[in-house]
mmCIF file with all atom_site columns, C-alpha atoms in Angstrom:
data_model
loop_
_atom_site.group_PDB
_atom_site.id
_atom_site.type_symbol
_atom_site.label_atom_id
_atom_site.label_alt_id
_atom_site.label_comp_id
_atom_site.label_asym_id
_atom_site.label_entity_id
_atom_site.label_seq_id
_atom_site.pdbx_PDB_ins_code
_atom_site.Cartn_x
_atom_site.Cartn_y
_atom_site.Cartn_z
_atom_site.occupancy
_atom_site.B_iso_or_equiv
_atom_site.pdbx_formal_charge
_atom_site.auth_seq_id
_atom_site.auth_comp_id
_atom_site.auth_asym_id
_atom_site.auth_atom_id
_atom_site.pdbx_PDB_model_num
ATOM 1   C CA . ARG A 1 1   ? 37.933 97.530  115.800 1.00 0.00 ? 1   ARG A CA 1
ATOM 2   C CA . GLU A 1 2   ? 39.425 98.814  112.196 1.00 0.00 ? 2   GLU A CA 1
ATOM 3   C CA . GLN A 1 3   ? 42.378 95.952  112.954 1.00 0.00 ? 3   GLN A CA 1
ATOM 4   C CA . ASP A 1 4   ? 40.197 93.117  113.629 1.00 0.00 ? 4   ASP A CA 1
ATOM 5   C CA . GLN A 1 5   ? 38.173 93.885  110.584 1.00 0.00 ? 5   GLN A CA 1
ATOM 6   C CA . LEU A 1 6   ? 41.026 93.890  108.501 1.00 0.00 ? 6   LEU A CA 1
ATOM 7   C CA . ARG A 1 7   ? 42.965 90.875  109.795 1.00 0.00 ? 7   ARG A CA 1
ATOM 8   C CA . ALA A 1 8   ? 39.985 88.697  109.329 1.00 0.00 ? 8   ALA A CA 1
ATOM 9   C CA . SER A 1 9   ? 40.832 89.434  105.289 1.00 0.00 ? 9   SER A CA 1
ATOM 10  C CA . VAL A 1 10  ? 45.024 88.581  105.434 1.00 0.00 ? 10  VAL A CA 1
ATOM 11  C CA . VAL A 1 11  ? 45.053 85.131  103.095 1.00 0.00 ? 11  VAL A CA 1
ATOM 12  C CA . LYS A 1 12  ? 48.276 83.163  104.366 1.00 0.00 ? 12  LYS A CA 1
ATOM 13  C CA . GLU A 1 13  ? 48.246 81.209  101.793 1.00 0.00 ? 13  GLU A CA 1
ATOM 14  C CA . ASP A 1 14  ? 49.506 81.256  97.815  1.00 0.00 ? 14  ASP A CA 1
ATOM 15  C CA . THR A 1 15  ? 47.502 82.988  95.525  1.00 0.00 ? 15  THR A CA 1
ATOM 16  C CA . GLU A 1 16  ? 48.896 83.472  92.224  1.00 0.00 ? 16  GLU A CA 1
ATOM 17  C CA . GLU A 1 17  ? 50.324 81.504  89.654  1.00 0.00 ? 17  GLU A CA 1
ATOM 18  C CA . TRP A 1 18  ? 54.032 82.820  89.599  1.00 0.00 ? 18  TRP A CA 1
ATOM 19  C CA . GLN A 1 19  ? 54.080 81.045  93.372  1.00 0.00 ? 19  GLN A CA 1
ATOM 20  C CA . ASN A 1 20  ? 53.672 77.481  91.680  1.00 0.00 ? 20  ASN A CA 1
ATOM 21  C CA . ASP A 1 21  ? 57.467 76.539  91.510  1.00 0.00 ? 21  ASP A CA 1
ATOM 22  C CA . ARG A 1 22  ? 60.594 77.742  93.022  1.00 0.00 ? 22  ARG A CA 1
ATOM 23  C CA . SER A 1 23  ? 61.870 79.332  90.154  1.00 0.00 ? 23  SER A CA 1
ATOM 24  C CA . PHE A 1 24  ? 59.187 81.760  89.882  1.00 0.00 ? 24  PHE A CA 1
ATOM 25  C CA . THR A 1 25  ? 58.307 80.996  87.010  1.00 0.00 ? 25  THR A CA 1
ATOM 26  C CA . GLY A 1 26  ? 56.018 84.112  85.513  1.00 0.00 ? 26  GLY A CA 1
ATOM 27  C CA . LEU A 1 27  ? 57.809 86.165  88.477  1.00 0.00 ? 27  LEU A CA 1
ATOM 28  C CA . LYS A 1 28  ? 58.826 89.911  86.953  1.00 0.00 ? 28  LYS A CA 1
ATOM 29  C CA . ARG A 1 29  ? 58.294 92.144  89.487  1.00 0.00 ? 29  ARG A CA 1
ATOM 30  C CA . VAL A 1 30  ? 59.550 92.652  93.233  1.00 0.00 ? 30  VAL A CA 1
ATOM 31  C CA . GLY A 1 31  ? 58.772 96.002  95.249  1.00 0.00 ? 31  GLY A CA 1
ATOM 32  C CA . GLY A 1 32  ? 60.309 96.955  98.573  1.00 0.00 ? 32  GLY A CA 1
ATOM 33  C CA . VAL A 1 33  ? 58.655 99.694  100.800 1.00 0.00 ? 33  VAL A CA 1
ATOM 34  C CA . ASP A 1 34  ? 60.279 101.926 103.835 1.00 0.00 ? 34  ASP A CA 1
ATOM 35  C CA . LEU A 1 35  ? 58.332 105.402 105.598 1.00 0.00 ? 35  LEU A CA 1
ATOM 36  C CA . SER A 1 36  ? 61.661 106.303 107.318 1.00 0.00 ? 36  SER A CA 1
ATOM 37  C CA . TYR A 1 37  ? 62.239 109.553 108.992 1.00 0.00 ? 37  TYR A CA 1
ATOM 38  C CA . ILE A 1 38  ? 64.520 112.865 109.657 1.00 0.00 ? 38  ILE A CA 1
ATOM 39  C CA . LYS A 1 39  ? 66.554 111.691 112.647 1.00 0.00 ? 39  LYS A CA 1
ATOM 40  C CA . GLY A 1 40  ? 65.230 113.728 116.129 1.00 0.00 ? 40  GLY A CA 1
ATOM 41  C CA . ASP A 1 41  ? 62.314 114.267 114.496 1.00 0.00 ? 41  ASP A CA 1
ATOM 42  C CA . ASP A 1 42  ? 59.135 111.509 114.331 1.00 0.00 ? 42  ASP A CA 1
ATOM 43  C CA . THR A 1 43  ? 56.796 113.420 112.230 1.00 0.00 ? 43  THR A CA 1
ATOM 44  C CA . ILE A 1 44  ? 58.686 113.894 109.203 1.00 0.00 ? 44  ILE A CA 1
ATOM 45  C CA . ALA A 1 45  ? 58.888 111.123 107.093 1.00 0.00 ? 45  ALA A CA 1
ATOM 46  C CA . CYS A 1 46  ? 60.423 109.975 103.861 1.00 0.00 ? 46  CYS A CA 1
ATOM 47  C CA . ALA A 1 47  ? 58.007 107.228 102.520 1.00 0.00 ? 47  ALA A CA 1
ATOM 48  C CA . SER A 1 48  ? 59.295 105.139 99.742  1.00 0.00 ? 48  SER A CA 1
ATOM 49  C CA . LEU A 1 49  ? 59.058 102.632 96.854  1.00 0.00 ? 49  LEU A CA 1
ATOM 50  C CA . VAL A 1 50  ? 60.973 101.336 94.629  1.00 0.00 ? 50  VAL A CA 1
ATOM 51  C CA . VAL A 1 51  ? 59.829 97.711  91.921  1.00 0.00 ? 51  VAL A CA 1
ATOM 52  C CA . LEU A 1 52  ? 63.340 95.721  90.405  1.00 0.00 ? 52  LEU A CA 1
ATOM 53  C CA . SER A 1 53  ? 63.080 93.494  88.180  1.00 0.00 ? 53  SER A CA 1
ATOM 54  C CA . TYR A 1 54  ? 63.206 89.554  88.691  1.00 0.00 ? 54  TYR A CA 1
ATOM 55  C CA . PRO A 1 55  ? 65.439 87.842  89.044  1.00 0.00 ? 55  PRO A CA 1
ATOM 56  C CA . ALA A 1 56  ? 67.880 90.314  87.788  1.00 0.00 ? 56  ALA A CA 1
ATOM 57  C CA . LEU A 1 57  ? 67.391 92.730  90.606  1.00 0.00 ? 57  LEU A CA 1
ATOM 58  C CA . GLU A 1 58  ? 67.815 96.165  88.590  1.00 0.00 ? 58  GLU A CA 1
ATOM 59  C CA . VAL A 1 59  ? 65.818 99.122  89.432  1.00 0.00 ? 59  VAL A CA 1
ATOM 60  C CA . LEU A 1 60  ? 62.921 99.538  87.047  1.00 0.00 ? 60  LEU A CA 1
ATOM 61  C CA . TYR A 1 61  ? 60.944 102.657 89.728  1.00 0.00 ? 61  TYR A CA 1
ATOM 62  C CA . GLU A 1 62  ? 61.538 105.098 92.332  1.00 0.00 ? 62  GLU A CA 1
ATOM 63  C CA . ASP A 1 63  ? 59.174 107.069 94.325  1.00 0.00 ? 63  ASP A CA 1
ATOM 64  C CA . CYS A 1 64  ? 60.121 108.645 97.464  1.00 0.00 ? 64  CYS A CA 1
ATOM 65  C CA . ARG A 1 65  ? 57.531 111.748 98.772  1.00 0.00 ? 65  ARG A CA 1
ATOM 66  C CA . MET A 1 66  ? 58.532 113.574 102.051 1.00 0.00 ? 66  MET A CA 1
ATOM 67  C CA . VAL A 1 67  ? 55.293 113.107 104.582 1.00 0.00 ? 67  VAL A CA 1
ATOM 68  C CA . ASP A 1 68  ? 54.000 114.721 107.810 1.00 0.00 ? 68  ASP A CA 1
ATOM 69  C CA . VAL A 1 69  ? 52.902 112.009 110.413 1.00 0.00 ? 69  VAL A CA 1
ATOM 70  C CA . SER A 1 70  ? 50.561 112.776 112.279 1.00 0.00 ? 70  SER A CA 1
ATOM 71  C CA . VAL A 1 71  ? 48.719 110.150 113.462 1.00 0.00 ? 71  VAL A CA 1
ATOM 72  C CA . PRO A 1 72  ? 51.103 109.267 117.093 1.00 0.00 ? 72  PRO A CA 1
ATOM 73  C CA . TYR A 1 73  ? 52.409 105.938 117.999 1.00 0.00 ? 73  TYR A CA 1
ATOM 74  C CA . VAL A 1 74  ? 50.899 103.731 119.725 1.00 0.00 ? 74  VAL A CA 1
ATOM 75  C CA . SER A 1 75  ? 52.360 100.056 119.537 1.00 0.00 ? 75  SER A CA 1
ATOM 76  C CA . GLY A 1 76  ? 51.001 97.471  118.004 1.00 0.00 ? 76  GLY A CA 1
ATOM 77  C CA . PHE A 1 77  ? 49.031 99.763  115.725 1.00 0.00 ? 77  PHE A CA 1
ATOM 78  C CA . LEU A 1 78  ? 52.420 101.470 113.926 1.00 0.00 ? 78  LEU A CA 1
ATOM 79  C CA . ALA A 1 79  ? 50.416 100.264 110.913 1.00 0.00 ? 79  ALA A CA 1
ATOM 80  C CA . PHE A 1 80  ? 47.926 103.003 111.027 1.00 0.00 ? 80  PHE A CA 1
ATOM 81  C CA . ARG A 1 81  ? 50.757 105.206 111.685 1.00 0.00 ? 81  ARG A CA 1
ATOM 82  C CA . GLU A 1 82  ? 52.185 104.808 108.465 1.00 0.00 ? 82  GLU A CA 1
ATOM 83  C CA . VAL A 1 83  ? 50.572 102.604 106.320 1.00 0.00 ? 83  VAL A CA 1
ATOM 84  C CA . PRO A 1 84  ? 49.049 105.493 104.299 1.00 0.00 ? 84  PRO A CA 1
ATOM 85  C CA . PHE A 1 85  ? 51.669 107.022 102.739 1.00 0.00 ? 85  PHE A CA 1
ATOM 86  C CA . LEU A 1 86  ? 52.256 103.583 101.628 1.00 0.00 ? 86  LEU A CA 1
ATOM 87  C CA . VAL A 1 87  ? 49.252 103.462 100.173 1.00 0.00 ? 87  VAL A CA 1
ATOM 88  C CA . GLU A 1 88  ? 49.223 106.392 98.076  1.00 0.00 ? 88  GLU A CA 1
ATOM 89  C CA . ALA A 1 89  ? 52.697 105.042 96.605  1.00 0.00 ? 89  ALA A CA 1
ATOM 90  C CA . VAL A 1 90  ? 51.364 102.485 95.234  1.00 0.00 ? 90  VAL A CA 1
ATOM 91  C CA . GLN A 1 91  ? 48.424 104.176 94.291  1.00 0.00 ? 91  GLN A CA 1
ATOM 92  C CA . ARG A 1 92  ? 50.619 106.564 92.444  1.00 0.00 ? 92  ARG A CA 1
ATOM 93  C CA . LEU A 1 93  ? 52.600 104.328 90.983  1.00 0.00 ? 93  LEU A CA 1
ATOM 94  C CA . GLN A 1 94  ? 49.786 102.178 89.495  1.00 0.00 ? 94  GLN A CA 1
ATOM 95  C CA . LYS A 1 95  ? 48.423 106.021 87.719  1.00 0.00 ? 95  LYS A CA 1
ATOM 96  C CA . LYS A 1 96  ? 51.153 106.611 86.965  1.00 0.00 ? 96  LYS A CA 1
ATOM 97  C CA . LYS A 1 97  ? 53.118 104.015 85.086  1.00 0.00 ? 97  LYS A CA 1
ATOM 98  C CA . PRO A 1 98  ? 50.312 100.886 85.693  1.00 0.00 ? 98  PRO A CA 1
ATOM 99  C CA . ARG A 1 99  ? 53.089 98.286  83.488  1.00 0.00 ? 99  ARG A CA 1
ATOM 100 C CA . LEU A 1 100 ? 55.283 98.293  87.168  1.00 0.00 ? 100 LEU A CA 1
ATOM 101 C CA . LYS A 1 101 ? 52.700 97.420  89.258  1.00 0.00 ? 101 LYS A CA 1
ATOM 102 C CA . PRO A 1 102 ? 55.130 95.380  91.334  1.00 0.00 ? 102 PRO A CA 1
ATOM 103 C CA . GLN A 1 103 ? 53.508 91.876  91.983  1.00 0.00 ? 103 GLN A CA 1
ATOM 104 C CA . VAL A 1 104 ? 54.426 91.189  95.522  1.00 0.00 ? 104 VAL A CA 1
ATOM 105 C CA . LEU A 1 105 ? 55.910 93.937  97.881  1.00 0.00 ? 105 LEU A CA 1
ATOM 106 C CA . LEU A 1 106 ? 58.865 92.502  100.705 1.00 0.00 ? 106 LEU A CA 1
ATOM 107 C CA . VAL A 1 107 ? 58.126 94.784  103.806 1.00 0.00 ? 107 VAL A CA 1
ATOM 108 C CA . ASP A 1 108 ? 60.616 96.714  106.528 1.00 0.00 ? 108 ASP A CA 1
ATOM 109 C CA . GLY A 1 109 ? 58.651 95.123  109.118 1.00 0.00 ? 109 GLY A CA 1
ATOM 110 C CA . ASN A 1 110 ? 56.275 92.638  110.263 1.00 0.00 ? 110 ASN A CA 1
ATOM 111 C CA . GLY A 1 111 ? 53.078 90.550  108.925 1.00 0.00 ? 111 GLY A CA 1
ATOM 112 C CA . LEU A 1 112 ? 51.818 87.804  111.091 1.00 0.00 ? 112 LEU A CA 1
ATOM 113 C CA . LEU A 1 113 ? 54.944 88.117  113.924 1.00 0.00 ? 113 LEU A CA 1
ATOM 114 C CA . HIS A 1 114 ? 53.641 90.926  115.565 1.00 0.00 ? 114 HIS A CA 1
ATOM 115 C CA . HIS A 1 115 ? 50.983 90.964  118.749 1.00 0.00 ? 115 HIS A CA 1
ATOM 116 C CA . ARG A 1 116 ? 47.837 90.147  117.082 1.00 0.00 ? 116 ARG A CA 1
ATOM 117 C CA . GLU A 1 117 ? 49.005 88.761  114.085 1.00 0.00 ? 117 GLU A CA 1
ATOM 118 C CA . PHE A 1 118 ? 48.491 91.940  111.893 1.00 0.00 ? 118 PHE A CA 1
ATOM 119 C CA . GLY A 1 119 ? 51.486 93.771  111.536 1.00 0.00 ? 119 GLY A CA 1
ATOM 120 C CA . VAL A 1 120 ? 52.435 96.097  108.457 1.00 0.00 ? 120 VAL A CA 1
ATOM 121 C CA . ALA A 1 121 ? 52.890 93.649  105.947 1.00 0.00 ? 121 ALA A CA 1
ATOM 122 C CA . CYS A 1 122 ? 49.444 92.371  106.838 1.00 0.00 ? 122 CYS A CA 1
ATOM 123 C CA . HIS A 1 123 ? 47.804 96.082  107.153 1.00 0.00 ? 123 HIS A CA 1
ATOM 124 C CA . LEU A 1 124 ? 49.163 97.363  103.131 1.00 0.00 ? 124 LEU A CA 1
ATOM 125 C CA . GLY A 1 125 ? 49.503 94.000  101.646 1.00 0.00 ? 125 GLY A CA 1
ATOM 126 C CA . VAL A 1 126 ? 45.862 93.993  102.396 1.00 0.00 ? 126 VAL A CA 1
ATOM 127 C CA . LEU A 1 127 ? 45.087 97.623  101.419 1.00 0.00 ? 127 LEU A CA 1
ATOM 128 C CA . THR A 1 128 ? 46.519 97.029  98.191  1.00 0.00 ? 128 THR A CA 1
ATOM 129 C CA . ASP A 1 129 ? 45.100 93.501  97.872  1.00 0.00 ? 129 ASP A CA 1
ATOM 130 C CA . LEU A 1 130 ? 49.217 92.763  97.010  1.00 0.00 ? 130 LEU A CA 1
ATOM 131 C CA . PRO A 1 131 ? 51.093 89.562  98.143  1.00 0.00 ? 131 PRO A CA 1
ATOM 132 C CA . SER A 1 132 ? 53.018 90.848  100.700 1.00 0.00 ? 132 SER A CA 1
ATOM 133 C CA . ILE A 1 133 ? 55.639 89.454  103.431 1.00 0.00 ? 133 ILE A CA 1
ATOM 134 C CA . GLY A 1 134 ? 57.890 91.481  106.380 1.00 0.00 ? 134 GLY A CA 1
ATOM 135 C CA . VAL A 1 135 ? 61.156 91.998  106.636 1.00 0.00 ? 135 VAL A CA 1
ATOM 136 C CA . ALA A 1 136 ? 62.404 92.895  110.052 1.00 0.00 ? 136 ALA A CA 1
ATOM 137 C CA . LYS A 1 137 ? 65.819 93.015  111.612 1.00 0.00 ? 137 LYS A CA 1
ATOM 138 C CA . LYS A 1 138 ? 64.748 92.170  114.734 1.00 0.00 ? 138 LYS A CA 1
ATOM 139 C CA . LEU A 1 139 ? 62.781 90.413  116.797 1.00 0.00 ? 139 LEU A CA 1
ATOM 140 C CA . LEU A 1 140 ? 59.274 91.458  117.973 1.00 0.00 ? 140 LEU A CA 1
ATOM 141 C CA . GLN A 1 141 ? 59.162 89.481  121.568 1.00 0.00 ? 141 GLN A CA 1
ATOM 142 C CA . VAL A 1 142 ? 55.548 88.629  121.088 1.00 0.00 ? 142 VAL A CA 1
ATOM 143 C CA . ASP A 1 143 ? 53.841 85.975  122.239 1.00 0.00 ? 143 ASP A CA 1
ATOM 144 C CA . GLY A 1 144 ? 56.177 84.290  124.197 1.00 0.00 ? 144 GLY A CA 1
ATOM 145 C CA . LEU A 1 145 ? 59.749 84.770  122.196 1.00 0.00 ? 145 LEU A CA 1
ATOM 146 C CA . VAL A 1 146 ? 61.932 85.855  124.020 1.00 0.00 ? 146 VAL A CA 1
ATOM 147 C CA . ASN A 1 147 ? 65.517 87.163  122.228 1.00 0.00 ? 147 ASN A CA 1
ATOM 148 C CA . ASP A 1 148 ? 67.171 85.163  124.682 1.00 0.00 ? 148 ASP A CA 1
ATOM 149 C CA . GLU A 1 149 ? 70.458 82.925  124.849 1.00 0.00 ? 149 GLU A CA 1
ATOM 150 C CA . LEU A 1 150 ? 68.382 80.067  123.402 1.00 0.00 ? 150 LEU A CA 1
ATOM 151 C CA . HIS A 1 151 ? 67.573 81.841  120.955 1.00 0.00 ? 151 HIS A CA 1
ATOM 152 C CA . ARG A 1 152 ? 71.120 83.630  120.030 1.00 0.00 ? 152 ARG A CA 1
ATOM 153 C CA . GLU A 1 153 ? 71.877 80.101  120.744 1.00 0.00 ? 153 GLU A CA 1
ATOM 154 C CA . GLN A 1 154 ? 69.800 78.736  117.488 1.00 0.00 ? 154 GLN A CA 1
ATOM 155 C CA . ILE A 1 155 ? 70.840 81.432  115.602 1.00 0.00 ? 155 ILE A CA 1
ATOM 156 C CA . ARG A 1 156 ? 75.006 80.733  116.046 1.00 0.00 ? 156 ARG A CA 1
ATOM 157 C CA . SER A 1 157 ? 73.909 77.687  114.697 1.00 0.00 ? 157 SER A CA 1
ATOM 158 C CA . LEU A 1 158 ? 72.368 78.427  111.879 1.00 0.00 ? 158 LEU A CA 1
ATOM 159 C CA . GLN A 1 159 ? 75.696 80.768  110.476 1.00 0.00 ? 159 GLN A CA 1
ATOM 160 C CA . LYS A 1 160 ? 77.308 76.859  109.125 1.00 0.00 ? 160 LYS A CA 1
ATOM 161 C CA . GLU A 1 161 ? 74.510 75.864  107.664 1.00 0.00 ? 161 GLU A CA 1
ATOM 162 C CA . GLY A 1 162 ? 72.425 79.163  105.893 1.00 0.00 ? 162 GLY A CA 1
ATOM 163 C CA . ASP A 1 163 ? 68.826 77.571  106.861 1.00 0.00 ? 163 ASP A CA 1
ATOM 164 C CA . GLY A 1 164 ? 66.846 78.882  109.253 1.00 0.00 ? 164 GLY A CA 1
ATOM 165 C CA . PHE A 1 165 ? 64.367 77.637  111.988 1.00 0.00 ? 165 PHE A CA 1
ATOM 166 C CA . PRO A 1 166 ? 60.184 78.499  112.583 1.00 0.00 ? 166 PRO A CA 1
ATOM 167 C CA . LEU A 1 167 ? 59.421 81.072  115.064 1.00 0.00 ? 167 LEU A CA 1
ATOM 168 C CA . MET A 1 168 ? 56.833 79.528  117.421 1.00 0.00 ? 168 MET A CA 1
ATOM 169 C CA . GLY A 1 169 ? 55.138 81.133  119.986 1.00 0.00 ? 169 GLY A CA 1
ATOM 170 C CA . THR A 1 170 ? 53.738 79.628  123.823 1.00 0.00 ? 170 THR A CA 1
ATOM 171 C CA . SER A 1 171 ? 50.251 79.682  121.346 1.00 0.00 ? 171 SER A CA 1
ATOM 172 C CA . GLY A 1 172 ? 52.035 76.731  118.923 1.00 0.00 ? 172 GLY A CA 1
ATOM 173 C CA . ARG A 1 173 ? 51.302 78.824  115.791 1.00 0.00 ? 173 ARG A CA 1
ATOM 174 C CA . VAL A 1 174 ? 54.442 79.816  113.568 1.00 0.00 ? 174 VAL A CA 1
ATOM 175 C CA . LEU A 1 175 ? 54.527 83.527  113.195 1.00 0.00 ? 175 LEU A CA 1
ATOM 176 C CA . GLY A 1 176 ? 57.309 83.090  111.078 1.00 0.00 ? 176 GLY A CA 1
ATOM 177 C CA . MET A 1 177 ? 60.606 81.647  110.346 1.00 0.00 ? 177 MET A CA 1
ATOM 178 C CA . VAL A 1 178 ? 64.044 83.277  111.346 1.00 0.00 ? 178 VAL A CA 1
ATOM 179 C CA . SER A 1 179 ? 66.313 83.303  108.169 1.00 0.00 ? 179 SER A CA 1
ATOM 180 C CA . CYS A 1 180 ? 70.193 83.541  107.429 1.00 0.00 ? 180 CYS A CA 1
ATOM 181 C CA . GLY A 1 181 ? 69.703 84.115  103.962 1.00 0.00 ? 181 GLY A CA 1
ATOM 182 C CA . ASP A 1 182 ? 72.489 82.286  101.771 1.00 0.00 ? 182 ASP A CA 1
ATOM 183 C CA . CYS A 1 183 ? 75.018 85.430  101.608 1.00 0.00 ? 183 CYS A CA 1
ATOM 184 C CA . GLU A 1 184 ? 78.215 84.113  103.785 1.00 0.00 ? 184 GLU A CA 1
ATOM 185 C CA . SER A 1 185 ? 79.139 87.590  105.016 1.00 0.00 ? 185 SER A CA 1
ATOM 186 C CA . SER A 1 186 ? 75.847 87.088  106.450 1.00 0.00 ? 186 SER A CA 1
ATOM 187 C CA . SER A 1 187 ? 76.030 87.144  110.658 1.00 0.00 ? 187 SER A CA 1
ATOM 188 C CA . ARG A 1 188 ? 72.664 88.476  111.701 1.00 0.00 ? 188 ARG A CA 1
ATOM 189 C CA . PRO A 1 189 ? 69.024 87.253  110.960 1.00 0.00 ? 189 PRO A CA 1
ATOM 190 C CA . LEU A 1 190 ? 66.345 88.259  108.904 1.00 0.00 ? 190 LEU A CA 1
ATOM 191 C CA . TYR A 1 191 ? 62.805 87.773  110.389 1.00 0.00 ? 191 TYR A CA 1
ATOM 192 C CA . ILE A 1 192 ? 60.333 86.665  107.710 1.00 0.00 ? 192 ILE A CA 1
ATOM 193 C CA . SER A 1 193 ? 56.525 86.223  107.830 1.00 0.00 ? 193 SER A CA 1
ATOM 194 C CA . VAL A 1 194 ? 53.779 86.521  105.860 1.00 0.00 ? 194 VAL A CA 1
ATOM 195 C CA . GLY A 1 195 ? 52.369 89.735  105.172 1.00 0.00 ? 195 GLY A CA 1
ATOM 196 C CA . HIS A 1 196 ? 48.846 88.902  102.761 1.00 0.00 ? 196 HIS A CA 1
ATOM 197 C CA . LYS A 1 197 ? 48.745 86.488  99.793  1.00 0.00 ? 197 LYS A CA 1
ATOM 198 C CA . VAL A 1 198 ? 51.782 83.895  100.204 1.00 0.00 ? 198 VAL A CA 1
ATOM 199 C CA . CYS A 1 199 ? 53.103 81.471  101.910 1.00 0.00 ? 199 CYS A CA 1
ATOM 200 C CA . LEU A 1 200 ? 56.023 81.179  104.418 1.00 0.00 ? 200 LEU A CA 1
ATOM 201 C CA . GLU A 1 201 ? 58.216 79.045  102.669 1.00 0.00 ? 201 GLU A CA 1
ATOM 202 C CA . THR A 1 202 ? 57.763 80.895  99.520  1.00 0.00 ? 202 THR A CA 1
ATOM 203 C CA . ALA A 1 203 ? 57.752 83.765  101.646 1.00 0.00 ? 203 ALA A CA 1
ATOM 204 C CA . VAL A 1 204 ? 61.573 82.613  102.639 1.00 0.00 ? 204 VAL A CA 1
ATOM 205 C CA . HIS A 1 205 ? 62.348 81.180  99.195  1.00 0.00 ? 205 HIS A CA 1
ATOM 206 C CA . LEU A 1 206 ? 61.486 84.766  97.991  1.00 0.00 ? 206 LEU A CA 1
ATOM 207 C CA . VAL A 1 207 ? 63.097 86.559  100.165 1.00 0.00 ? 207 VAL A CA 1
ATOM 208 C CA . LYS A 1 208 ? 66.432 84.446  100.186 1.00 0.00 ? 208 LYS A CA 1
ATOM 209 C CA . SER A 1 209 ? 65.651 84.650  96.100  1.00 0.00 ? 209 SER A CA 1
ATOM 210 C CA . CYS A 1 210 ? 66.483 88.148  96.329  1.00 0.00 ? 210 CYS A CA 1
ATOM 211 C CA . CYS A 1 211 ? 69.249 88.219  98.963  1.00 0.00 ? 211 CYS A CA 1
ATOM 212 C CA . ARG A 1 212 ? 72.557 90.086  96.971  1.00 0.00 ? 212 ARG A CA 1
ATOM 213 C CA . TYR A 1 213 ? 73.476 91.518  100.717 1.00 0.00 ? 213 TYR A CA 1
ATOM 214 C CA . ARG A 1 214 ? 72.005 90.345  103.668 1.00 0.00 ? 214 ARG A CA 1
ATOM 215 C CA . ILE A 1 215 ? 69.040 93.093  103.570 1.00 0.00 ? 215 ILE A CA 1
ATOM 216 C CA . PRO A 1 216 ? 66.953 91.344  100.233 1.00 0.00 ? 216 PRO A CA 1
ATOM 217 C CA . GLU A 1 217 ? 66.940 94.007  97.768  1.00 0.00 ? 217 GLU A CA 1
ATOM 218 C CA . PRO A 1 218 ? 64.169 95.909  96.822  1.00 0.00 ? 218 PRO A CA 1
ATOM 219 C CA . ILE A 1 219 ? 64.521 97.044  101.420 1.00 0.00 ? 219 ILE A CA 1
ATOM 220 C CA . ARG A 1 220 ? 68.078 97.806  100.434 1.00 0.00 ? 220 ARG A CA 1
ATOM 221 C CA . GLN A 1 221 ? 67.602 99.560  97.704  1.00 0.00 ? 221 GLN A CA 1
ATOM 222 C CA . VAL A 1 222 ? 64.001 101.160 99.365  1.00 0.00 ? 222 VAL A CA 1
ATOM 223 C CA . GLN A 1 223 ? 66.232 102.379 102.524 1.00 0.00 ? 223 GLN A CA 1
ATOM 224 C CA . LYS A 1 224 ? 68.599 103.983 99.998  1.00 0.00 ? 224 LYS A CA 1
ATOM 225 C CA . LEU A 1 225 ? 65.991 105.917 98.025  1.00 0.00 ? 225 LEU A CA 1
ATOM 226 C CA . GLY A 1 226 ? 64.783 107.198 101.911 1.00 0.00 ? 226 GLY A CA 1
ATOM 227 C CA . SER A 1 227 ? 68.500 107.864 102.902 1.00 0.00 ? 227 SER A CA 1
ATOM 228 C CA . TRP A 1 228 ? 68.997 110.328 99.659  1.00 0.00 ? 228 TRP A CA 1
ATOM 229 C CA . GLY A 1 229 ? 64.902 111.446 100.235 1.00 0.00 ? 229 GLY A CA 1
ATOM 230 C CA . ARG A 1 230 ? 66.367 112.914 103.633 1.00 0.00 ? 230 ARG A CA 1
ATOM 231 C CA . LYS A 1 231 ? 68.939 114.049 102.392 1.00 0.00 ? 231 LYS A CA 1
#
């Protein structure tokens, strides 16, 4: 019930002034969030948040806290296990350095590309009231989407063009976009989906503009921070 209530608040369109043009005039800060677990222990994790300047993609702020994860994992409800810690990280930033509050969050996970179209990126976006984008490295096989030979062939054809294709489920809804980014060295795609307060076209364009390597820089930096925090 709680997930259904929160899902009703998701905004799937652009809402911010900086989204009005493809140069993202007015966008100055992009955040990345991640929850990474201690190897071999799914009850201890590092909740991390970084804020990068845009378009320079220089780190402006870092926050990393070890947390005890007590909520059990249930398929389709991962956000209830992880999002509270990420919300706390955003709240700490707003309290300590409000001028560095990100204007958009890139989330290592899915948004509308989810069993009930309400993944971690949607959940976090609604609770923080921030535009958010889901960026996953693997296809979540929902609504008839399958990582089969046909899907892999579509990906192989994209690597020559550096383009993408929409992920349309059997329901007829577009749940996200496959993108190989703008990096020539990339041989594996990203699965980009709307989280909150952003349309899919804007989400894809922003993620590509944040890529120096395969993984967009806000997520790459937050994962580096999490790896350091777990040591």
